[in-house]
């Protein structure tokens, strides 16, 4: 009896499977190879150009100064600060100088005023890294260090920034060596 | 017990009648009629990527946006199928591009108006509002989109890459996937 029931159930199960296969077959026949859905893939691509970088290759050197005697270094002198910029040629960049208001005696015991005038910077798009040979035809000469040219670009051989300034030692300025940081930040601006 | 005369005849008649009835019933049980199941499979739905989303050269720290109207740079998908049939469309969008040389990623974003659905299958630069849907959200494409009357609908996709200020130079890529299906409405 149990054997009969088992066989009977098996026969029912087989019948269901057959119907399922037939249904699948019917669906395949009905729809054939026609696609009811599809997928496509596109690619997003971008190429990042050359890295922009800047290095300080010469310090702004005032040399020896006397108490109470204002001393300047011109941006076209051999003692001017030099920043050299490299990156993708002919691309525009933003230039921002962060300028100190004083120099600090290396032992930290005293300060000395430093000022930058509106003509103390030059932007040399030939990348010559040579303040003494700078000319107006090479970029921007005697420009404002607090507002460097918005149209500055990286020259095919780089771009150099030259910076001068003025120190104003007080009448009783303590003797010693004084220092301060001048920071130039550069970035592509997309132009 | 002996059978009475006439009894056999009655039985014979009953059997014959029964056979005739059975035969009659049987003939009626075999009556058939036919119906047909019919279906017409419409044009297959297919989609192809006919143009990539090309940002070209980008600079460190300078985001670059490609709109939906740049023939050479906007991503373009072409969907073909049964004219006027409604379809669902789902874009699978990457969140960054990967440097092909490895080791670096670059952010990629899709703003809420960077898709155009063009049921007249014109082109990114010439499509107008009358051609379908402009300024659509790529994460939620129109639910009532259709295959165009001419059997084709195009999808145009823009995007924006945001390279970091110290993004490593090189070529970056990512896949954009468009899935389409008939809705049956």
Coordinates of N, CA, C and O in Angstrom, one line a residue, chain B:
Chain B
X1 N -32.6 -23.1 -10.9 CA -34.0 -22.9 -11.1 C -34.3 -22.5 -12.6 O -33.6 -21.7 -13.2
X2 N -35.2 -23.2 -13.2 CA -35.5 -23.0 -14.6 C -36.0 -21.5 -14.9 O -36.7 -21.0 -14.1
X3 N -35.5 -21.0 -15.9 CA -35.9 -19.7 -16.3 C -37.2 -19.7 -17.0 O -37.5 -20.6 -17.9
X4 N -38.0 -18.7 -16.6 CA -39.3 -18.7 -17.2 C -39.2 -18.2 -18.7 O -38.4 -17.3 -19.0
X5 N -40.0 -18.7 -19.6 CA -40.0 -18.2 -20.9 C -40.3 -16.7 -21.0 O -41.1 -16.2 -20.3
X6 N -39.6 -16.0 -21.7 CA -39.8 -14.5 -21.8 C -38.9 -13.8 -21.0 O -38.5 -12.6 -21.3
X7 N -38.4 -14.3 -19.9 CA -37.4 -13.6 -19.1 C -36.1 -13.3 -19.8 O -35.6 -12.2 -19.8
X8 N -35.6 -14.3 -20.5 CA -34.4 -14.1 -21.3 C -34.6 -13.0 -22.3 O -33.7 -12.2 -22.5
X9 N -35.7 -13.0 -22.9 CA -35.9 -11.9 -23.9 C -35.9 -10.5 -23.3 O -35.3 -9.6 -23.9
X10 N -36.5 -10.4 -22.1 CA -36.5 -9.1 -21.4 C -35.1 -8.7 -21.1 O -34.7 -7.5 -21.3
X11 N -34.3 -9.6 -20.6 CA -32.9 -9.3 -20.2 C -32.2 -8.9 -21.5 O -31.3 -7.9 -21.5
X12 N -32.4 -9.6 -22.5 CA -31.7 -9.3 -23.8 C -32.0 -7.8 -24.2 O -31.1 -7.1 -24.6
X13 N -33.3 -7.5 -24.2 CA -33.7 -6.2 -24.6 C -33.0 -5.1 -23.7 O -32.5 -4.1 -24.2
X14 N -33.0 -5.3 -22.4 CA -32.4 -4.4 -21.4 C -30.9 -4.2 -21.7 O -30.4 -3.1 -21.7
X15 N -30.2 -5.3 -22.0 CA -28.8 -5.2 -22.3 C -28.6 -4.4 -23.6 O -27.7 -3.5 -23.6
X16 N -29.4 -4.6 -24.6 CA -29.2 -3.9 -25.8 C -29.5 -2.4 -25.6 O -28.7 -1.6 -26.1
X17 N -30.6 -2.1 -24.9 CA -30.9 -0.7 -24.6 C -29.7 -0.1 -23.8 O -29.3 1.1 -24.1
X18 N -29.2 -0.8 -22.8 CA -28.1 -0.3 -22.1 C -26.9 0.0 -22.9 O -26.2 1.0 -22.8
X19 N -26.6 -0.9 -23.8 CA -25.5 -0.7 -24.7 C -25.7 0.5 -25.6 O -24.8 1.3 -25.8
X20 N -26.9 0.6 -26.1 CA -27.2 1.7 -27.0 C -27.0 3.0 -26.2 O -26.4 4.0 -26.7
X21 N -27.6 3.1 -25.0 CA -27.4 4.3 -24.2 C -26.0 4.6 -23.9 O -25.6 5.8 -24.0
X22 N -25.3 3.6 -23.6 CA -23.9 3.8 -23.3 C -23.2 4.3 -24.5 O -22.4 5.2 -24.5
X23 N -23.5 3.7 -25.6 CA -22.8 4.2 -26.9 C -23.2 5.6 -27.2 O -22.4 6.4 -27.6
X24 N -24.5 6.0 -26.9 CA -24.9 7.3 -27.2 C -24.2 8.3 -26.3 O -23.7 9.3 -26.7
X25 N -24.2 8.0 -25.0 CA -23.5 8.8 -24.0 C -22.0 9.0 -24.5 O -21.5 10.1 -24.5
X26 N -21.4 7.9 -24.8 CA -20.0 7.9 -25.2 C -19.8 8.9 -26.4 O -18.9 9.6 -26.4
X27 N -20.7 8.8 -27.4 CA -20.5 9.6 -28.5 C -20.6 11.1 -28.1 O -19.8 11.9 -28.5
X28 N -21.5 11.4 -27.2 CA -21.6 12.8 -26.8 C -20.4 13.3 -26.0 O -20.0 14.4 -26.2
X29 N -19.7 12.4 -25.3 CA -18.6 12.8 -24.5 C -17.4 13.1 -25.4 O -16.4 13.7 -25.0
X30 N -17.4 12.7 -26.6 CA -16.2 13.0 -27.5 C -16.4 14.2 -28.3 O -15.6 14.5 -29.2
X31 N -17.3 15.1 -28.0 CA -17.5 16.3 -28.8 C -16.3 17.2 -28.5 O -15.9 17.4 -27.4
X32 N -15.8 17.9 -29.5 CA -14.6 18.8 -29.4 C -14.9 20.1 -30.0 O -15.7 20.2 -30.9
X33 N -14.2 21.1 -29.6 CA -14.1 22.4 -30.3 C -12.8 23.0 -30.1 O -12.0 22.6 -29.2
X34 N -12.4 24.0 -30.9 CA -11.0 24.5 -30.8 C -11.0 26.0 -30.5 O -11.9 26.7 -31.0
X35 N -10.1 26.4 -29.7 CA -9.8 27.9 -29.5 C -8.3 28.1 -29.8 O -7.6 27.1 -29.8
X36 N -7.9 29.3 -30.0 CA -6.5 29.5 -30.3 C -5.9 30.5 -29.3 O -6.5 31.4 -28.9
X37 N -4.7 30.2 -28.9 CA -3.9 31.1 -28.1 C -3.0 31.9 -29.1 O -2.2 31.2 -29.9
X38 N -3.1 33.2 -29.2 CA -2.3 33.9 -30.1 C -1.5 35.0 -29.5 O -1.9 35.6 -28.4
X39 N -0.3 35.3 -30.0 CA 0.5 36.3 -29.5 C 1.4 36.8 -30.6 O 1.8 36.1 -31.5
X40 N 1.7 38.2 -30.5 CA 2.6 38.7 -31.5 C 3.7 39.4 -30.8 O 3.5 40.4 -30.0
X41 N 4.8 38.9 -31.0 CA 6.0 39.5 -30.3 C 6.4 40.7 -31.1 O 6.7 40.7 -32.3
X42 N 6.5 41.8 -30.3 CA 6.9 43.1 -30.9 C 8.4 43.2 -31.1 O 9.1 42.4 -30.7
X43 N 8.8 44.3 -31.6 CA 10.2 44.5 -31.9 C 11.0 44.4 -30.6 O 10.7 44.9 -29.6
X44 N 12.2 43.7 -30.8 CA 13.1 43.6 -29.6 C 13.6 44.9 -29.1 O 13.8 45.8 -29.9
X45 N 13.7 45.0 -27.8 CA 14.2 46.2 -27.2 C 15.8 46.1 -27.0 O 16.2 45.1 -26.5
X46 N 16.5 47.1 -27.5 CA 17.9 47.0 -27.4 C 18.5 48.4 -27.1 O 17.9 49.4 -27.4
X47 N 19.6 48.4 -26.4 CA 20.3 49.7 -26.1 C 21.7 49.5 -26.4 O 22.4 48.5 -26.1
X48 N 22.3 50.6 -27.0 CA 23.8 50.6 -27.2 C 24.3 51.9 -26.8 O 23.6 52.9 -26.8
X49 N 25.6 51.9 -26.3 CA 26.3 53.1 -25.9 C 27.0 53.6 -27.2 O 27.9 53.0 -27.6
X50 N 26.5 54.7 -27.7 CA 27.0 55.2 -29.0 C 28.1 56.3 -28.7 O 28.8 56.6 -29.7
X51 N 28.2 56.8 -27.5 CA 29.3 57.7 -27.2 C 29.6 57.7 -25.8 O 28.7 57.6 -24.9
X52 N 30.9 57.8 -25.4 CA 31.3 57.8 -24.0 C 31.2 59.2 -23.4 O 31.0 60.2 -24.2
X53 N 31.3 59.3 -22.1 CA 31.3 60.5 -21.4 C 32.8 60.9 -21.3 O 33.5 60.4 -20.6
X54 N 33.2 61.9 -22.1 CA 34.6 62.3 -22.3 C 34.9 63.6 -21.7 O 34.4 64.6 -22.1
X55 N 35.7 63.6 -20.6 CA 36.0 64.8 -19.9 C 37.3 65.4 -20.5 O 37.6 66.6 -20.3
X56 N 38.1 64.6 -21.3 CA 39.3 65.1 -21.8 C 40.3 65.5 -20.8 O 40.4 64.8 -19.7
X57 N 41.1 66.5 -21.0 CA 42.2 66.9 -20.1 C 41.6 67.7 -18.9 O 40.8 68.6 -19.1
X58 N 42.0 67.3 -17.7 CA 41.6 68.1 -16.5 C 42.8 68.4 -15.7 O 43.8 67.8 -15.8
X59 N 42.7 69.5 -15.0 CA 43.8 70.0 -14.2 C 43.6 69.7 -12.7 O 42.4 69.6 -12.2
X60 N 44.6 69.5 -12.0 CA 44.6 69.2 -10.6 C 43.7 70.3 -9.9 O 44.0 71.5 -10.1
X61 N 42.8 69.9 -9.1 CA 42.0 70.8 -8.3 C 41.0 71.7 -9.0 O 40.4 72.5 -8.4
X62 N 40.8 71.4 -10.3 CA 39.9 72.2 -11.1 C 38.8 71.3 -11.6 O 39.0 70.4 -12.5
X63 N 37.6 71.3 -11.0 CA 36.5 70.5 -11.5 C 36.1 70.8 -12.9 O 36.3 71.9 -13.4
X64 N 35.7 69.8 -13.6 CA 35.3 70.0 -15.0 C 33.9 69.3 -15.2 O 33.7 68.1 -14.9
X65 N 33.0 70.1 -15.8 CA 31.6 69.6 -16.0 C 31.4 69.4 -17.5 O 31.7 70.3 -18.3
X66 N 30.8 68.3 -17.9 CA 30.3 68.1 -19.2 C 28.8 68.2 -19.2 O 28.2 67.4 -18.5
X67 N 28.2 69.0 -20.1 CA 26.8 69.1 -20.1 C 26.1 68.0 -20.9 O 26.8 67.1 -21.4
X68 N 24.8 68.1 -21.1 CA 24.1 67.1 -21.9 C 24.0 67.5 -23.4 O 23.3 66.8 -24.1
X69 N 24.7 68.6 -23.8 CA 24.5 69.1 -25.1 C 25.8 69.1 -25.9 O 25.9 69.9 -26.9
X70 N 26.8 68.3 -25.6 CA 28.1 68.3 -26.3 C 28.2 67.0 -27.1 O 28.4 66.0 -26.5
X71 N 28.1 67.1 -28.4 CA 28.0 66.0 -29.2 C 29.2 65.0 -29.0 O 29.0 63.8 -29.0
X72 N 30.4 65.6 -28.9 CA 31.6 64.7 -28.8 C 31.9 64.3 -27.4 O 32.7 63.3 -27.2
X73 N 31.3 64.9 -26.4 CA 31.7 64.6 -25.0 C 30.6 64.0 -24.2 O 30.9 63.3 -23.2
X74 N 29.3 64.3 -24.5 CA 28.2 63.8 -23.7 C 28.0 62.3 -24.0 O 28.2 61.9 -25.1
X75 N 27.8 61.5 -22.9 CA 27.5 60.1 -23.1 C 26.2 60.0 -23.8 O 25.2 60.7 -23.5
X76 N 26.1 59.1 -24.8 CA 24.9 58.9 -25.5 C 24.5 57.4 -25.6 O 25.4 56.6 -25.9
X77 N 23.3 57.1 -25.3 CA 22.8 55.7 -25.4 C 21.6 55.8 -26.4 O 20.8 56.7 -26.4
X78 N 21.6 54.8 -27.3 CA 20.5 54.7 -28.3 C 19.7 53.5 -28.0 O 20.2 52.3 -27.9
X79 N 18.4 53.7 -27.8 CA 17.5 52.6 -27.4 C 16.5 52.4 -28.7 O 16.0 53.4 -29.2
X80 N 16.5 51.2 -29.1 CA 15.6 50.9 -30.2 C 14.6 49.8 -29.8 O 14.9 48.9 -29.0
X81 N 13.4 49.9 -30.3 CA 12.3 49.0 -30.0 C 11.0 49.3 -30.6 O 11.0 50.1 -31.6
X82 N 9.9 48.8 -30.0 CA 8.6 49.0 -30.6 C 8.2 50.5 -30.4 O 8.2 51.0 -29.3
X83 N 7.9 51.1 -31.4 CA 7.5 52.6 -31.4 C 6.4 52.8 -30.4 O 5.4 52.0 -30.3
X84 N 6.6 53.8 -29.5 CA 5.6 54.3 -28.6 C 5.4 53.3 -27.4 O 4.6 53.6 -26.5
X85 N 6.1 52.2 -27.3 CA 6.0 51.4 -26.1 C 6.7 52.0 -24.9 O 7.7 52.7 -25.1
X86 N 6.1 51.9 -23.8 CA 6.7 52.4 -22.6 C 7.8 51.6 -22.1 O 7.8 50.3 -22.2
X87 N 8.8 52.2 -21.5 CA 10.0 51.5 -21.1 C 10.5 52.1 -19.7 O 10.2 53.2 -19.4
X88 N 11.1 51.2 -19.0 CA 11.8 51.6 -17.8 C 13.3 51.8 -18.1 O 13.9 51.0 -18.9
X89 N 13.9 52.8 -17.5 CA 15.3 53.0 -17.8 C 16.0 53.2 -16.4 O 15.5 54.0 -15.6
X90 N 17.1 52.5 -16.2 CA 17.8 52.7 -14.9 C 19.3 52.9 -15.3 O 19.9 52.0 -15.9
X91 N 19.9 54.0 -14.8 CA 21.3 54.2 -14.9 C 22.1 53.7 -13.7 O 21.6 54.1 -12.6
X92 N 23.1 53.0 -13.9 CA 24.0 52.6 -12.8 C 25.2 53.5 -12.9 O 26.0 53.3 -13.9
X93 N 25.4 54.4 -12.0 CA 26.4 55.4 -12.1 C 27.6 55.3 -11.1 O 27.3 55.0 -10.0
X94 N 28.8 55.4 -11.6 CA 29.9 55.3 -10.7 C 30.1 56.6 -9.9 O 29.6 57.7 -10.3
X95 N 30.7 56.5 -8.8 CA 31.0 57.6 -7.9 C 32.4 58.1 -8.1 O 32.8 59.1 -7.5
X96 N 33.2 57.4 -8.8 CA 34.6 57.8 -9.0 C 35.1 57.2 -10.3 O 34.6 56.2 -10.8
X97 N 36.2 57.8 -10.9 CA 36.9 57.2 -11.9 C 38.2 56.5 -11.3 O 38.7 57.0 -10.4
X98 N 38.6 55.5 -12.0 CA 39.9 54.8 -11.5 C 41.0 55.1 -12.5 O 40.8 55.0 -13.7
X99 N 42.1 55.3 -11.9 CA 43.3 55.5 -12.8 C 43.7 54.2 -13.4 O 43.7 53.2 -12.8
X100 N 43.8 54.3 -14.8 CA 44.0 53.0 -15.5 C 45.3 52.3 -15.1 O 45.5 51.1 -15.1
X101 N 46.3 53.2 -14.6 CA 47.6 52.6 -14.2 C 47.4 52.1 -12.7 O 48.4 51.5 -12.2
X102 N 46.3 52.3 -12.1 CA 46.0 51.8 -10.8 C 46.4 52.7 -9.7 O 47.2 53.7 -9.9
X103 N 45.9 52.5 -8.5 CA 46.3 53.1 -7.3 C 45.7 54.5 -7.0 O 46.1 55.2 -6.1
X104 N 44.7 54.9 -7.8 CA 44.2 56.3 -7.6 C 42.8 56.4 -8.1 O 42.4 55.7 -9.0
X105 N 42.0 57.2 -7.4 CA 40.6 57.4 -7.8 C 40.4 58.9 -7.9 O 41.0 59.7 -7.3
X106 N 39.4 59.3 -8.8 CA 39.0 60.7 -8.9 C 37.5 60.8 -8.8 O 36.8 60.0 -9.4
X107 N 37.0 61.7 -8.0 CA 35.6 61.8 -7.8 C 34.8 62.2 -9.0 O 35.2 63.0 -9.8
X108 N 33.7 61.5 -9.2 CA 32.8 61.8 -10.3 C 31.4 62.0 -9.8 O 30.9 61.1 -9.0
X109 N 30.7 63.1 -10.1 CA 29.4 63.3 -9.6 C 28.4 63.6 -10.8 O 28.9 64.0 -11.9
X110 N 27.2 63.3 -10.6 CA 26.1 63.5 -11.6 C 25.1 64.4 -10.9 O 24.5 64.0 -9.9
X111 N 24.9 65.6 -11.4 CA 23.9 66.5 -10.8 C 22.5 66.1 -11.3 O 22.3 65.4 -12.2
X112 N 21.6 66.7 -10.6 CA 20.2 66.3 -10.8 C 19.5 66.8 -12.1 O 18.3 66.5 -12.3
X113 N 20.3 67.4 -13.0 CA 19.7 67.8 -14.2 C 20.6 67.4 -15.4 O 20.5 68.0 -16.5
X114 N 21.3 66.3 -15.2 CA 22.3 66.0 -16.3 C 21.9 64.9 -17.2 O 22.8 64.1 -17.7
X115 N 20.6 64.7 -17.4 CA 20.1 63.7 -18.4 C 19.1 64.3 -19.3 O 18.3 65.1 -18.8
X116 N 19.1 64.0 -20.5 CA 18.1 64.3 -21.5 C 17.6 63.0 -22.1 O 18.4 62.2 -22.5
X117 N 16.3 62.9 -22.2 CA 15.7 61.8 -22.9 C 15.1 62.3 -24.2 O 14.1 63.1 -24.2
X118 N 15.6 61.8 -25.3 CA 15.2 62.4 -26.6 C 14.5 61.3 -27.4 O 15.1 60.4 -28.0
X119 N 13.1 61.5 -27.4 CA 12.3 60.5 -28.1 C 12.3 60.7 -29.6 O 11.8 59.8 -30.4
X120 N 12.9 61.7 -30.1 CA 13.0 61.9 -31.5 C 14.4 61.6 -32.1 O 14.7 61.8 -33.3
X121 N 15.3 61.1 -31.1 CA 16.6 60.7 -31.5 C 17.3 61.7 -32.4 O 17.8 61.4 -33.5
X122 N 17.4 62.9 -31.9 CA 18.1 63.9 -32.7 C 19.6 63.9 -32.3 O 20.3 62.9 -32.7
X123 N 20.1 64.8 -31.5 CA 21.5 64.8 -31.1 C 21.6 65.7 -29.9 O 20.7 66.5 -29.6
X124 N 22.6 65.5 -29.1 CA 22.7 66.3 -27.8 C 22.7 67.8 -28.1 O 22.1 68.6 -27.3
X125 N 23.3 68.3 -29.2 CA 23.4 69.7 -29.4 C 22.1 70.3 -30.0 O 21.9 71.5 -30.0
X126 N 21.2 69.4 -30.6 CA 20.0 70.0 -31.2 C 18.7 69.6 -30.5 O 17.7 70.1 -30.9
X127 N 18.8 68.7 -29.5 CA 17.5 68.3 -28.9 C 16.8 69.5 -28.2 O 17.5 70.4 -27.7
X128 N 15.5 69.5 -28.3 CA 14.7 70.6 -27.6 C 13.7 70.0 -26.7 O 13.5 68.7 -26.7
X129 N 13.0 70.8 -25.9 CA 12.1 70.3 -25.0 C 11.0 69.5 -25.7 O 10.4 68.6 -25.1
X130 N 10.7 69.9 -26.9 CA 9.6 69.2 -27.6 C 10.0 67.7 -28.0 O 9.2 66.9 -28.4
X131 N 11.3 67.4 -27.8 CA 11.8 66.1 -28.2 C 11.7 65.1 -27.1 O 11.9 63.9 -27.3
X132 N 11.3 65.6 -25.9 CA 11.2 64.6 -24.8 C 11.4 65.3 -23.4 O 10.6 66.2 -23.1
X133 N 12.4 64.9 -22.7 CA 12.6 65.4 -21.3 C 14.0 66.0 -21.2 O 15.0 65.3 -21.5
X134 N 14.1 67.2 -20.9 CA 15.4 67.9 -20.6 C 15.6 68.0 -19.2 O 14.7 68.0 -18.3
X135 N 16.9 68.1 -18.8 CA 17.2 68.4 -17.4 C 16.7 67.4 -16.4 O 16.3 67.8 -15.3
X136 N 16.8 66.1 -16.7 CA 16.3 65.1 -15.8 C 17.4 64.6 -14.8 O 18.6 64.7 -15.1
X137 N 16.9 64.0 -13.8 CA 17.7 63.5 -12.8 C 18.2 62.1 -13.2 O 17.4 61.2 -13.4
X138 N 19.5 61.9 -13.3 CA 20.0 60.6 -13.8 C 19.7 59.4 -12.8 O 19.8 58.3 -13.2
X139 N 19.5 59.8 -11.6 CA 19.1 58.8 -10.6 C 17.7 58.4 -10.6 O 17.2 57.5 -9.8
X140 N 16.9 59.2 -11.3 CA 15.4 58.9 -11.4 C 14.9 59.3 -12.7 O 14.3 60.4 -12.9
X141 N 15.1 58.5 -13.7 CA 14.7 58.8 -15.1 C 13.2 58.8 -15.2 O 12.5 58.2 -14.4
X142 N 12.6 59.5 -16.2 CA 11.2 59.6 -16.3 C 10.5 58.2 -16.3 O 10.9 57.3 -17.1
X143 N 9.5 58.1 -15.5 CA 8.8 56.8 -15.4 C 7.8 56.5 -16.6 O 7.4 55.4 -16.8
X144 N 7.5 57.5 -17.3 CA 6.6 57.4 -18.5 C 7.4 57.5 -19.8 O 6.8 57.9 -20.8
X145 N 8.6 57.2 -19.8 CA 9.4 57.3 -21.0 C 8.9 56.2 -22.0 O 8.4 55.2 -21.7
X146 N 9.1 56.6 -23.3 CA 8.6 55.7 -24.3 C 9.7 55.5 -25.4 O 10.6 56.4 -25.5
X147 N 9.6 54.5 -26.2 CA 10.4 54.4 -27.4 C 9.8 55.4 -28.4 O 8.5 55.4 -28.5
X148 N 10.6 56.2 -29.0 CA 10.1 57.2 -29.9 C 9.2 56.6 -31.0 O 9.2 55.4 -31.3
X149 N 8.4 57.5 -31.6 CA 7.5 57.1 -32.7 C 8.3 56.5 -33.9 O 7.8 55.7 -34.6
X150 N 9.5 56.9 -34.0 CA 10.4 56.4 -35.0 C 11.1 55.1 -34.6 O 11.9 54.6 -35.4
X151 N 10.8 54.6 -33.5 CA 11.4 53.3 -33.0 C 12.7 53.5 -32.3 O 13.4 52.6 -32.0
X152 N 13.0 54.8 -31.9 CA 14.3 55.0 -31.2 C 14.2 56.2 -30.2 O 13.5 57.1 -30.5
X153 N 14.8 56.0 -29.1 CA 14.9 57.0 -28.1 C 16.4 57.1 -27.7 O 17.1 56.1 -27.5
X154 N 16.9 58.3 -27.6 CA 18.3 58.5 -27.2 C 18.3 59.1 -25.7 O 17.4 59.8 -25.4
X155 N 19.3 58.7 -25.0 CA 19.5 59.2 -23.7 C 20.9 59.9 -23.6 O 21.9 59.3 -24.1
X156 N 20.9 61.2 -23.2 CA 22.2 61.9 -23.2 C 22.5 62.2 -21.7 O 21.7 62.6 -20.9
X157 N 23.8 61.9 -21.3 CA 24.2 62.1 -19.9 C 25.5 62.9 -19.8 O 26.5 62.7 -20.5
X158 N 25.4 63.9 -19.0 CA 26.6 64.7 -18.6 C 27.1 64.3 -17.3 O 26.6 63.4 -16.6
X159 N 28.1 65.0 -16.8 CA 28.7 64.7 -15.4 C 29.8 65.7 -15.1 O 30.0 66.6 -15.8
X160 N 30.3 65.5 -13.9 CA 31.4 66.4 -13.5 C 32.5 65.6 -12.7 O 32.1 64.8 -11.8
X161 N 33.7 65.8 -13.1 CA 34.8 65.2 -12.3 C 35.4 66.3 -11.4 O 35.4 67.5 -11.7
X162 N 35.8 65.8 -10.2 CA 36.4 66.7 -9.3 C 37.8 66.2 -8.9 O 37.9 65.5 -7.9
X163 N 38.8 66.6 -9.6 CA 40.2 66.2 -9.2 C 40.6 66.9 -8.0 O 40.3 68.1 -7.8
X164 N 41.3 66.2 -7.2 CA 41.9 66.8 -6.0 C 43.1 67.7 -6.3 O 43.6 67.6 -7.4
X165 N 43.5 68.6 -5.5 CA 44.6 69.5 -5.8 C 45.9 68.7 -6.0 O 46.8 69.2 -6.7
X166 N 46.0 67.5 -5.5 CA 47.2 66.7 -5.7 C 46.8 65.4 -6.4 O 47.5 64.4 -6.2
X167 N 45.8 65.5 -7.3 CA 45.4 64.3 -8.1 C 46.6 63.8 -8.9 O 47.2 64.6 -9.6
X168 N 46.9 62.5 -8.9 CA 48.0 62.0 -9.7 C 47.7 62.1 -11.2 O 46.6 61.6 -11.6
X169 N 48.6 62.6 -12.0 CA 48.3 62.7 -13.4 C 48.1 61.3 -14.0 O 48.7 60.3 -13.5
X170 N 47.3 61.2 -15.1 CA 47.1 60.0 -15.8 C 45.7 59.9 -16.3 O 44.9 60.8 -16.2
X171 N 45.4 58.7 -16.9 CA 44.1 58.5 -17.5 C 43.2 57.8 -16.5 O 43.6 56.8 -15.9
X172 N 42.0 58.2 -16.4 CA 41.0 57.7 -15.4 C 39.7 57.2 -16.2 O 39.3 57.9 -17.1
X173 N 39.1 56.1 -15.7 CA 38.0 55.6 -16.4 C 37.0 55.0 -15.4 O 37.3 54.6 -14.3
X174 N 35.7 54.9 -15.9 CA 34.7 54.2 -15.1 C 33.6 53.8 -16.1 O 33.4 54.4 -17.1
X175 N 32.8 52.8 -15.7 CA 31.7 52.3 -16.5 C 30.4 53.0 -16.1 O 30.1 53.2 -14.9
X176 N 29.6 53.3 -17.1 CA 28.2 53.8 -16.9 C 27.3 52.8 -17.6 O 27.4 52.5 -18.7
X177 N 26.3 52.3 -16.8 CA 25.4 51.3 -17.3 C 24.0 51.8 -17.4 O 23.5 52.3 -16.5
X178 N 23.4 51.6 -18.6 CA 22.0 51.9 -18.7 C 21.2 50.6 -19.0 O 21.6 49.8 -19.9
X179 N 20.3 50.3 -18.2 CA 19.4 49.1 -18.3 C 18.0 49.6 -18.8 O 17.5 50.5 -18.2
X180 N 17.5 48.9 -19.8 CA 16.1 49.3 -20.3 C 15.3 48.0 -20.3 O 15.8 46.9 -20.5
X181 N 14.0 48.2 -20.2 CA 13.0 47.1 -20.3 C 11.7 47.6 -20.6 O 11.3 48.7 -20.3
X182 N 10.9 46.8 -21.4 CA 9.5 47.2 -21.6 C 8.7 47.1 -20.4 O 8.9 46.3 -19.5
X183 N 7.8 48.1 -20.2 CA 6.9 48.1 -19.1 C 5.6 47.3 -19.4 O 4.8 47.0 -18.5
X184 N 5.2 47.2 -20.6 CA 4.0 46.5 -21.0 C 2.8 47.3 -20.9 O 1.7 46.8 -20.9
X185 N 3.0 48.7 -20.9 CA 1.8 49.5 -20.8 C 1.8 50.4 -22.1 O 2.7 50.4 -22.8

